[in-house]
Amino acid sequence: VQLQASGGGLVQPGGSLRLSCAASGRTLSSYVMAWFRQPPGKEREFVASIRWSGSIYYKDSVKGRFTISRDNTKSTVYLQMNTLKPEDTAVYYCAAGTRWVATTTPAYNYWGQGTQVTVSS
């Protein structure tokens, strides 16, 4: 599975961005898809994940602000991020795995290249 993340950029606090993760190589529907992020100088951390059935799990600090979704027909996963805060600044990665619920990086077999999100005024 090859993953390509896009949609990052510079946004002011309170703004919104939508990240996309396009998959190729295998059908996306058999995988758990997730978003992770790595803030500057910190370790990569789990953000959200979604199963093929639609089950969803979020990191507490993004609940109510971020929405993960998937379109299996397009082999694409999305992360809609609203009410962004400076502490959301990070490189965001999409990942594919087979375990549910998995919030650690070793649980995911495939990773995209990352897209930078900067929240600043």
C-alpha positions as YAML, in Angstrom:
chain: A
units: angstrom
residues:
- id: 1
  name: VAL
  ca: [0.00, 0.00, 0.00]
- id: 2
  name: GLN
  ca: [1.33, 3.43, -0.94]
- id: 3
  name: LEU
  ca: [-0.07, 6.42, 0.90]
- id: 4
  name: GLN
  ca: [0.08, 10.04, -0.21]
- id: 5
  name: ALA
  ca: [-0.93, 12.75, 2.26]
- id: 6
  name: SER
  ca: [-1.82, 16.27, 1.20]
- id: 7
  name: GLY
  ca: [-3.72, 19.35, 2.29]
- id: 8
  name: GLY
  ca: [-1.44, 20.85, 4.90]
- id: 9
  name: GLY
  ca: [-0.58, 24.51, 5.10]
- id: 10
  name: LEU
  ca: [-0.49, 27.65, 7.22]
- id: 11
  name: VAL
  ca: [-3.70, 28.63, 8.96]
- id: 12
  name: GLN
  ca: [-4.63, 31.12, 11.65]
- id: 13
  name: PRO
  ca: [-5.89, 29.96, 15.05]
- id: 14
  name: GLY
  ca: [-9.57, 29.09, 14.82]
- id: 15
  name: GLY
  ca: [-9.26, 28.20, 11.15]
- id: 16
  name: SER
  ca: [-9.84, 24.94, 9.32]
- id: 17
  name: LEU
  ca: [-7.97, 22.56, 7.04]
- id: 18
  name: ARG
  ca: [-8.85, 19.28, 5.41]
- id: 19
  name: LEU
  ca: [-6.14, 16.69, 4.95]
- id: 20
  name: SER
  ca: [-6.42, 13.90, 2.40]
- id: 21
  name: CYS
  ca: [-4.64, 10.58, 2.21]
- id: 22
  name: ALA
  ca: [-4.81, 8.76, -1.11]
- id: 23
  name: ALA
  ca: [-3.98, 5.08, -1.13]
- id: 24
  name: SER
  ca: [-2.84, 2.92, -3.99]
- id: 25
  name: GLY
  ca: [-1.65, -0.62, -4.42]
- id: 26
  name: ARG
  ca: [-4.38, -2.40, -2.49]
- id: 27
  name: THR
  ca: [-7.99, -1.91, -1.62]
- id: 28
  name: LEU
  ca: [-8.34, 0.47, 1.28]
- id: 29
  name: SER
  ca: [-11.42, -1.18, 2.70]
- id: 30
  name: SER
  ca: [-9.50, -3.99, 4.40]
- id: 31
  name: TYR
  ca: [-7.36, -1.65, 6.50]
- id: 32
  name: VAL
  ca: [-7.72, 0.45, 9.60]
- id: 33
  name: MET
  ca: [-6.70, 3.94, 8.56]
- id: 34
  name: ALA
  ca: [-5.27, 6.46, 10.95]
- id: 35
  name: TRP
  ca: [-3.80, 9.91, 11.25]
- id: 36
  name: PHE
  ca: [-0.80, 10.63, 13.44]
- id: 37
  name: ARG
  ca: [1.08, 13.85, 13.98]
- id: 38
  name: GLN
  ca: [4.55, 14.84, 15.10]
- id: 39
  name: PRO
  ca: [4.88, 18.27, 16.72]
- id: 40
  name: PRO
  ca: [8.26, 20.00, 16.53]
- id: 41
  name: GLY
  ca: [10.74, 18.32, 18.87]
- id: 42
  name: LYS
  ca: [8.25, 15.71, 20.03]
- id: 43
  name: GLU
  ca: [7.39, 12.11, 19.26]
- id: 44
  name: ARG
  ca: [4.76, 11.05, 16.78]
- id: 45
  name: GLU
  ca: [1.34, 10.76, 18.37]
- id: 46
  name: PHE
  ca: [-1.99, 9.23, 17.46]
- id: 47
  name: VAL
  ca: [-4.78, 11.55, 16.32]
- id: 48
  name: ALA
  ca: [-7.66, 9.47, 14.95]
- id: 49
  name: SER
  ca: [-8.48, 6.16, 13.27]
- id: 50
  name: ILE
  ca: [-11.33, 4.65, 11.30]
- id: 51
  name: ARG
  ca: [-12.30, 1.10, 10.41]
- id: 52
  name: TRP
  ca: [-13.85, -0.13, 7.21]
- id: 53
  name: SER
  ca: [-17.13, -0.49, 9.09]
- id: 54
  name: GLY
  ca: [-17.06, 3.20, 10.04]
- id: 55
  name: SER
  ca: [-16.03, 2.82, 13.68]
- id: 56
  name: ILE
  ca: [-13.97, 5.81, 14.76]
- id: 57
  name: TYR
  ca: [-11.59, 6.59, 17.61]
- id: 58
  name: TYR
  ca: [-10.10, 10.00, 18.49]
- id: 59
  name: LYS
  ca: [-7.37, 11.38, 20.67]
- id: 60
  name: ASP
  ca: [-9.14, 13.24, 23.48]
- id: 61
  name: SER
  ca: [-7.68, 16.63, 22.65]
- id: 62
  name: VAL
  ca: [-9.15, 16.65, 19.13]
- id: 63
  name: LYS
  ca: [-12.63, 15.33, 19.90]
- id: 64
  name: GLY
  ca: [-15.28, 17.76, 18.72]
- id: 65
  name: ARG
  ca: [-12.80, 19.61, 16.47]
- id: 66
  name: PHE
  ca: [-11.45, 16.95, 14.10]
- id: 67
  name: THR
  ca: [-13.43, 14.53, 11.95]
- id: 68
  name: ILE
  ca: [-11.95, 11.49, 10.24]
- id: 69
  name: SER
  ca: [-13.76, 9.95, 7.31]
- id: 70
  name: ARG
  ca: [-13.05, 7.58, 4.47]
- id: 71
  name: ASP
  ca: [-14.24, 6.99, 0.95]
- id: 72
  name: ASN
  ca: [-13.44, 3.41, 0.05]
- id: 73
  name: THR
  ca: [-14.51, 3.94, -3.56]
- id: 74
  name: LYS
  ca: [-11.82, 6.60, -3.92]
- id: 75
  name: SER
  ca: [-9.32, 4.86, -1.62]
- id: 76
  name: THR
  ca: [-9.01, 8.11, 0.30]
- id: 77
  name: VAL
  ca: [-9.11, 9.04, 3.96]
- id: 78
  name: TYR
  ca: [-9.78, 12.56, 5.17]
- id: 79
  name: LEU
  ca: [-9.14, 14.54, 8.32]
- id: 80
  name: GLN
  ca: [-11.28, 17.63, 8.66]
- id: 81
  name: MET
  ca: [-9.69, 19.90, 11.24]
- id: 82
  name: ASN
  ca: [-11.70, 22.78, 12.66]
- id: 83
  name: THR
  ca: [-11.05, 25.33, 15.39]
- id: 84
  name: LEU
  ca: [-7.33, 24.78, 14.97]
- id: 85
  name: LYS
  ca: [-4.99, 25.76, 17.78]
- id: 86
  name: PRO
  ca: [-1.27, 26.55, 17.77]
- id: 87
  name: GLU
  ca: [-0.67, 23.26, 19.61]
- id: 88
  name: ASP
  ca: [-2.05, 21.42, 16.56]
- id: 89
  name: THR
  ca: [1.06, 22.49, 14.65]
- id: 90
  name: ALA
  ca: [2.80, 19.33, 13.47]
- id: 91
  name: VAL
  ca: [3.64, 17.15, 10.53]
- id: 92
  name: TYR
  ca: [0.58, 14.98, 9.93]
- id: 93
  name: TYR
  ca: [0.96, 11.42, 8.69]
- id: 94
  name: CYS
  ca: [-1.59, 8.93, 7.47]
- id: 95
  name: ALA
  ca: [-1.09, 5.25, 8.17]
- id: 96
  name: ALA
  ca: [-2.67, 1.88, 7.39]
- id: 97
  name: GLY
  ca: [-2.81, -1.17, 9.61]
- id: 98
  name: THR
  ca: [-4.94, -4.11, 10.62]
- id: 99
  name: ARG
  ca: [-5.42, -3.71, 14.39]
- id: 100
  name: TRP
  ca: [-8.33, -2.02, 16.16]
- id: 101
  name: VAL
  ca: [-8.03, 0.08, 18.33]
- id: 102
  name: ALA
  ca: [-4.36, 0.79, 17.83]
- id: 103
  name: THR
  ca: [-2.81, 4.10, 18.86]
- id: 104
  name: THR
  ca: [0.89, 3.32, 18.62]
- id: 105
  name: THR
  ca: [3.11, 3.62, 15.58]
- id: 106
  name: PRO
  ca: [4.32, -0.03, 15.52]
- id: 107
  name: ALA
  ca: [0.73, -1.17, 14.94]
- id: 108
  name: TYR
  ca: [0.67, 0.40, 11.49]
- id: 109
  name: ASN
  ca: [2.40, -1.18, 8.54]
- id: 110
  name: TYR
  ca: [2.22, 1.57, 5.95]
- id: 111
  name: TRP
  ca: [2.88, 5.29, 6.20]
- id: 112
  name: GLY
  ca: [2.51, 8.33, 4.02]
- id: 113
  name: GLN
  ca: [5.21, 10.96, 3.69]
- id: 114
  name: GLY
  ca: [3.61, 13.58, 5.96]
- id: 115
  name: THR
  ca: [2.13, 17.01, 5.38]
- id: 116
  name: GLN
  ca: [2.98, 20.10, 7.43]
- id: 117
  name: VAL
  ca: [0.23, 21.91, 9.33]
- id: 118
  name: THR
  ca: [1.17, 25.22, 10.93]
- id: 119
  name: VAL
  ca: [-1.31, 27.11, 13.07]
- id: 120
  name: SER
  ca: [-0.08, 30.63, 13.70]
- id: 121
  name: SER
  ca: [-1.23, 34.22, 13.53]
...
